Short mmCIF file of C-alpha atoms in Angstrom, two decimals:
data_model
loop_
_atom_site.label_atom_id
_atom_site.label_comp_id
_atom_site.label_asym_id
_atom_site.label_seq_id
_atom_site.Cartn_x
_atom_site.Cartn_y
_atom_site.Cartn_z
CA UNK A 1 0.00 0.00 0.00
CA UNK A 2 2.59 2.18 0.86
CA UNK A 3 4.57 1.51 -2.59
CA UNK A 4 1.21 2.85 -4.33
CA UNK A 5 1.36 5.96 -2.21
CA UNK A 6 4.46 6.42 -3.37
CA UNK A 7 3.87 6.28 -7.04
CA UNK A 8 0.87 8.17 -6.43
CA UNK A 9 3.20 11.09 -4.45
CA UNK A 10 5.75 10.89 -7.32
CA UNK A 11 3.44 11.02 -10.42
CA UNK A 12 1.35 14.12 -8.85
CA UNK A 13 5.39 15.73 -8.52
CA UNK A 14 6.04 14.94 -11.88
CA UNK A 15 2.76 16.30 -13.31
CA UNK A 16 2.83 18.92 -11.31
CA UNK A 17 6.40 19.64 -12.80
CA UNK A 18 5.50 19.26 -16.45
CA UNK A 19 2.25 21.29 -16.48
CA UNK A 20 3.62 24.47 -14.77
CA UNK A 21 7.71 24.81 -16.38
CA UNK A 22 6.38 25.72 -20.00
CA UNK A 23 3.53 28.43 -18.58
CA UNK A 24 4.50 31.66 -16.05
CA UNK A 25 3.60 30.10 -12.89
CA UNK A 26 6.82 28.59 -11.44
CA UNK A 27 7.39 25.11 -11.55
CA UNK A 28 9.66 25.08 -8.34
CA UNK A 29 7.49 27.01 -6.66
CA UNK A 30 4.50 24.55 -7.38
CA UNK A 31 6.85 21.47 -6.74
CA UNK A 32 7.59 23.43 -2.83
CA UNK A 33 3.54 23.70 -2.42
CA UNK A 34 2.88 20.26 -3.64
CA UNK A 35 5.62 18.66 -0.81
CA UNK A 36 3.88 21.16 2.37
CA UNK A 37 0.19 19.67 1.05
CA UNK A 38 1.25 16.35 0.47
CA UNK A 39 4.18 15.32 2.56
CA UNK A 40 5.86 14.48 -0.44
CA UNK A 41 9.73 13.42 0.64
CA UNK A 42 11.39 14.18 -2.46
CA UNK A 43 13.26 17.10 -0.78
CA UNK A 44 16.10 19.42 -2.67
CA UNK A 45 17.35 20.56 -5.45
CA UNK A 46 17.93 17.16 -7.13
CA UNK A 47 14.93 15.62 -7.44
CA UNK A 48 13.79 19.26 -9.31
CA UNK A 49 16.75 18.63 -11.69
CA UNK A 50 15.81 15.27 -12.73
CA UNK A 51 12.56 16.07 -13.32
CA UNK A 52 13.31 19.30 -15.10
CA UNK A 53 15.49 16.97 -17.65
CA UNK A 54 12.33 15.52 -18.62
CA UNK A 55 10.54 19.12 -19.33
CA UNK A 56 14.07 20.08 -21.43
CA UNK A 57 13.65 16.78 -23.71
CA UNK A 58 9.78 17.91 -24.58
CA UNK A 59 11.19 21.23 -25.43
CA UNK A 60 14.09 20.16 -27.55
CA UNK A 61 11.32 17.96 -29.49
CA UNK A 62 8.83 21.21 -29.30
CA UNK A 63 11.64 23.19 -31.19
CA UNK A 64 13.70 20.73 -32.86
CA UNK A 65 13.87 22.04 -36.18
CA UNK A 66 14.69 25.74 -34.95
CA UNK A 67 17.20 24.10 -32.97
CA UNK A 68 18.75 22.20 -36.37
CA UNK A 69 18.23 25.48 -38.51
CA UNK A 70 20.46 27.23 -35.85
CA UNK A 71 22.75 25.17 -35.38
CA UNK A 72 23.53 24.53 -39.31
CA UNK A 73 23.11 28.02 -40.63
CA UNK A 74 25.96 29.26 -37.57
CA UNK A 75 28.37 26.69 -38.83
CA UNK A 76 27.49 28.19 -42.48
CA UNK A 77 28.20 31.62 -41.10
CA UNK A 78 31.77 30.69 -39.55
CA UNK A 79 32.80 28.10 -41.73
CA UNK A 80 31.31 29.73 -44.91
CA UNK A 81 30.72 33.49 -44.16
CA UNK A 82 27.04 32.88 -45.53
CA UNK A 83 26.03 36.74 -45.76
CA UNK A 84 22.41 34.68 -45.32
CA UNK A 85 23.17 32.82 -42.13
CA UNK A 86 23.97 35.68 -40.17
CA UNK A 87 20.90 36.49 -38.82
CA UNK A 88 20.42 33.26 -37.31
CA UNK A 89 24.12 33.09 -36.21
CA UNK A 90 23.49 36.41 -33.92
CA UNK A 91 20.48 34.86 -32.57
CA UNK A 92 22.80 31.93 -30.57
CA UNK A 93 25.51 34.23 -30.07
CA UNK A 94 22.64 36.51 -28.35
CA UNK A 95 21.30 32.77 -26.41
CA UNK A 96 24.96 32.54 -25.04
CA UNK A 97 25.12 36.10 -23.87
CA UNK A 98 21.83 35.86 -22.26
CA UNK A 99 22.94 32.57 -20.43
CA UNK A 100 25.79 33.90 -18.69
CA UNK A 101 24.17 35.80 -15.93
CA UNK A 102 21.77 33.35 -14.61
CA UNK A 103 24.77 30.70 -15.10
CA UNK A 104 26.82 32.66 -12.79
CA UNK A 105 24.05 33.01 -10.63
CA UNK A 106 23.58 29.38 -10.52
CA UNK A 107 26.81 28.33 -9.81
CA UNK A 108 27.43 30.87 -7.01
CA UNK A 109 24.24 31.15 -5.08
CA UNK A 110 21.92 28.36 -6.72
CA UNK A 111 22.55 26.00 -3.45
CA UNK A 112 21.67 28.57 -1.14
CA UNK A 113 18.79 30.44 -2.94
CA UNK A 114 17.43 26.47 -3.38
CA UNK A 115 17.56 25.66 0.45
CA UNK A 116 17.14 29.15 2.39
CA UNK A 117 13.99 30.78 0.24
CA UNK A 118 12.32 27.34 -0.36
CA UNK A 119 10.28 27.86 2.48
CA UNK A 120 6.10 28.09 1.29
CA UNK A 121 5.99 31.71 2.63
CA UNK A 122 8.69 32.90 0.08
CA UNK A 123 6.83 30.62 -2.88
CA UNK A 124 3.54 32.99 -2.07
CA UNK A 125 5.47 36.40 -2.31
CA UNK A 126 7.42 35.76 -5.05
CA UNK A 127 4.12 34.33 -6.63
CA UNK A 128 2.50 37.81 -6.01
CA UNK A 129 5.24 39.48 -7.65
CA UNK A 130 5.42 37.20 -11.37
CA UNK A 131 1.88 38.20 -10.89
CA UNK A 132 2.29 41.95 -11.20
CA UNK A 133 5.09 41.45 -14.12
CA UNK A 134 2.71 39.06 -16.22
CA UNK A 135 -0.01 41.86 -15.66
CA UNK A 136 2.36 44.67 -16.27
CA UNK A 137 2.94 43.37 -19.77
CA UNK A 138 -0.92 41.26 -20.89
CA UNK A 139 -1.50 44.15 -23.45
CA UNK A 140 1.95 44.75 -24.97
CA UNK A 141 1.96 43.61 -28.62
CA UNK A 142 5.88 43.87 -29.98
CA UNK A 143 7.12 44.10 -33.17
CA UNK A 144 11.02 42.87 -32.93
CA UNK A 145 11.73 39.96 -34.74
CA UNK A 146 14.71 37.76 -34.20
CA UNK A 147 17.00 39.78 -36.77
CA UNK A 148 16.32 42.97 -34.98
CA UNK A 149 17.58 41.72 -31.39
CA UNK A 150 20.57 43.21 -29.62
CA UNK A 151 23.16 42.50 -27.05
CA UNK A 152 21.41 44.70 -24.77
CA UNK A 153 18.36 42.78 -25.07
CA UNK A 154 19.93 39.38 -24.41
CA UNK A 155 21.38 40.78 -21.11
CA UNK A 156 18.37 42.25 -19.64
CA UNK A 157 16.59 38.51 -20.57
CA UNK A 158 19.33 36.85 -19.07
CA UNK A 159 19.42 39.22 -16.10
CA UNK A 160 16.03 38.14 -15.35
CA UNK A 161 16.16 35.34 -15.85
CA UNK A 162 18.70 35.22 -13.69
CA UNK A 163 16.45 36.43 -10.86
CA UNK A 164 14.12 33.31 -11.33
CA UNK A 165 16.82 31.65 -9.44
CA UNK A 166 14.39 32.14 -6.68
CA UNK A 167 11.69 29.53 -5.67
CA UNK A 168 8.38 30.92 -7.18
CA UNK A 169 9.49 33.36 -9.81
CA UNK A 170 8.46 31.97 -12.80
CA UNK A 171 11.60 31.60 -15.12
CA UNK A 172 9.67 31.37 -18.64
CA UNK A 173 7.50 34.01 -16.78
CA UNK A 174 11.10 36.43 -16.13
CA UNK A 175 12.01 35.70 -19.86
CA UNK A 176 9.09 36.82 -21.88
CA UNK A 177 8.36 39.33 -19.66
CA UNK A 178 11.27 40.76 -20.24
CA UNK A 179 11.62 39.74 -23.51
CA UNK A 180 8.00 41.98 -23.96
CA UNK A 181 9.08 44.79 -22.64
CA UNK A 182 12.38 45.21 -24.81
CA UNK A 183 9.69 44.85 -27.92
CA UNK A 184 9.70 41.67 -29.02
CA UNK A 185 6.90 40.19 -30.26
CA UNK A 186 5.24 37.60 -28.83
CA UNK A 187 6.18 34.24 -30.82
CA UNK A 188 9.53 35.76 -30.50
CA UNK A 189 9.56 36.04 -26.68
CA UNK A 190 8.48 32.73 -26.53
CA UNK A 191 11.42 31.15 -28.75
CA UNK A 192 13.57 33.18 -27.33
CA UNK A 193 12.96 32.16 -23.91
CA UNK A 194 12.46 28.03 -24.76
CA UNK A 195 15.78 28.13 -26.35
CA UNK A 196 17.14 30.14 -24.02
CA UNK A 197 15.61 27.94 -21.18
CA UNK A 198 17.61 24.76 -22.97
CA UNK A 199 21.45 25.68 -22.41
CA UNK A 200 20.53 26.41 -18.81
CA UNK A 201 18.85 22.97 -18.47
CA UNK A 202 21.48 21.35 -20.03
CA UNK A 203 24.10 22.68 -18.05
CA UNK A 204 22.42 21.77 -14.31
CA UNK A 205 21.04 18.51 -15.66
CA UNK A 206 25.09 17.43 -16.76
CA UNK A 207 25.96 18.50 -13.55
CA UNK A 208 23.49 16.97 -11.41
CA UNK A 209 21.61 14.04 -12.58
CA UNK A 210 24.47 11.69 -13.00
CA UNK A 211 25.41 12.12 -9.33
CA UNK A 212 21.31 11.62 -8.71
CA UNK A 213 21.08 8.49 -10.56
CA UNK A 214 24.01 6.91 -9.09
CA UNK A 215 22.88 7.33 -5.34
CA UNK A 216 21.15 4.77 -3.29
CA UNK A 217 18.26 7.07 -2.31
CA UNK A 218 17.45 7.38 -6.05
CA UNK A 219 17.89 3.60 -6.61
CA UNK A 220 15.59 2.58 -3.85
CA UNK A 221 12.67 4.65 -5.60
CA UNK A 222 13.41 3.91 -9.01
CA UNK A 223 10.15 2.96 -10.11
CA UNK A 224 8.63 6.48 -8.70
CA UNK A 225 11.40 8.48 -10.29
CA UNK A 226 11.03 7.36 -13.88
CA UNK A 227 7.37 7.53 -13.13
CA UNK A 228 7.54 11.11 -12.55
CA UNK A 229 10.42 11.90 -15.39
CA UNK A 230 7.61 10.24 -18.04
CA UNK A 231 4.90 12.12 -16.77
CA UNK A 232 6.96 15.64 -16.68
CA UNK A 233 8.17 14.69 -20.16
CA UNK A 234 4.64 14.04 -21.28
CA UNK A 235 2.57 16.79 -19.72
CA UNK A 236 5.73 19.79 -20.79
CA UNK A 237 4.65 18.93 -24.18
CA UNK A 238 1.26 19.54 -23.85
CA UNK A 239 1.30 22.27 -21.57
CA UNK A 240 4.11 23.76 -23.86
CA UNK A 241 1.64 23.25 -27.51
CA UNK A 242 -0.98 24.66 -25.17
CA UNK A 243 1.13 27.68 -23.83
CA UNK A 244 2.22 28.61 -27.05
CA UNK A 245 -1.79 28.60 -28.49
CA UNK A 246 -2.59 30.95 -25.46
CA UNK A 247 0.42 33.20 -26.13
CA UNK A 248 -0.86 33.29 -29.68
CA UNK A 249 -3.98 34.88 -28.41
CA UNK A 250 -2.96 37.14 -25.80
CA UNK A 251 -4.18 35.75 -22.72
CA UNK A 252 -1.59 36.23 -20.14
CA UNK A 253 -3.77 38.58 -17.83
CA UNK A 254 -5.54 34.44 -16.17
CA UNK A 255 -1.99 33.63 -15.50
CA UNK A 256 -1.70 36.91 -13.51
CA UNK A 257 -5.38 36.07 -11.58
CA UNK A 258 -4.02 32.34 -10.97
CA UNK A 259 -0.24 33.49 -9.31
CA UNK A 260 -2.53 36.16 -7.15
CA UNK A 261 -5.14 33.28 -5.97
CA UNK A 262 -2.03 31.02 -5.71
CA UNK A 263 -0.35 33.44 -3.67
CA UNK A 264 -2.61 34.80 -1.50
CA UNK A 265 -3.62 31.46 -0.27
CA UNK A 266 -0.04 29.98 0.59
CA UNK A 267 0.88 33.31 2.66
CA UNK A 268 -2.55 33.04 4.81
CA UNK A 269 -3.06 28.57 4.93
CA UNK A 270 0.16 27.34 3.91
#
């Protein structure tokens, strides 16, 4: 009985997980809620890691041919000096400038952020506040396509992103937000901030998931844990197809009503 629990615990965490990375709500934030309700043991940073891998394989399949279009038009650019691959060769070269501050971020205060604002209190402020930014920007309709970004606009992104370091600010919320407010339109806030969202991924999920994987804690609940990594694989790519309908359409404003619900009721029950 207590094996189903388990299961049980471990799918809701990795549901949980895939539904709210791709949409402006925080996914660690929802994971930290989920464990007070539930009791769920799968405490730290790890666990969050390994299930975030699954969420970066739905969006690497999401985007896979921009990611392959990228990727061979900047080897035409340096290898060729195709006049006609540049655009798309400034685009990564903008990705990798807008990684660096929330990589530095990560490495230096990532441990601490994790453990010391983790607690449910700090989830329902910082809720509040990714519910101001969303409604700050629901009406702003940009016109900056990927050709017309600059390096000043990949550091603010990455700046906050950077910030969404911090249990329960939304880190696809921090990018298009600011992606939004430095013009962009939306379908290009939104590919900015996927792809942007995938070297960061990539680089904790090397780090941390082998050492996850290889220790006995993660062995004894091995069933649960690929439980939840197929679930937050599976619902990131709906929530993501969904997300990008609703961004589409201009709906952020219910994202900004849920985070202020949300919040409210964490800093007053939880």
């Amino acid at each position: 009985m207590q094996d189903l629990i388990t299961i049980i615990q471990y799918f809701i965490l990795g549901l949980v997980q895939g539904v709210t990375e791709p949409i402006p709500i925080s996914s660690s934030g929802h994971l930290i809620i989920f464990r007070e309700l539930f009791g769920i043991e799968a405490r730290g940073l790890s666990f969050e890691i390994f299930v975030n891998f699954a969420s970066l394989l739905a969006v690497l399949l999401i985007y896979k041919e921009d990611i392959i279009r990228l990727i061979k038009n900047t080897i035409l650019f340096l290898f060729k000096k195709d006049k006609s691959a540049r655009s798309d060769f400034m685009f990564v070269v903008y990705l990798v400038i807008a990684t660096i501050p929330v990589g530095i971020v990560g490495v230096l205060f990532g441990d601490y952020l994790g453990n010391v604002l983790s607690g449910t209190n700090v989830v329902g402020v910082t809720l509040l506040i990714t519910a101001v930014a969303i409604w700050f920007i629901r009406n702003l309709r940009g016109r900056r396509l990927e050709g017309d970004l600059t390096t000043k606009d990949a550091v603010i992104v990455g700046l906050a992103q950077a910030i969404a370091v911090t249990p329960g600010i939304s880190r696809s919320g921090a990018s298009i937000v600011s992606a939004m407010l430095v013009g962009m339109r939306q379908d290009t806030a939104l590919r900015f901030a996927f792809l942007l969202y995938i070297p960061v991924s990539l680089g904790t999920t090397i780090l941390e998931v082998p050492t996850l994987v290889a220790s006995p804690e993660f062995q004894a609940l091995l069933i649960p844990n690929v439980i939840a990594f197929i679930t937050s694989f599976v619902a990131t790519y709906f929530a993501l197809k969904w997300f990008m309908n609703v961004m589409a359409h201009g709906n952020l404003k219910y994202f900004s009503y849920y985070c202020v619900v949300v919040g409210l009721l964490v800093i007053f029950f939880l």
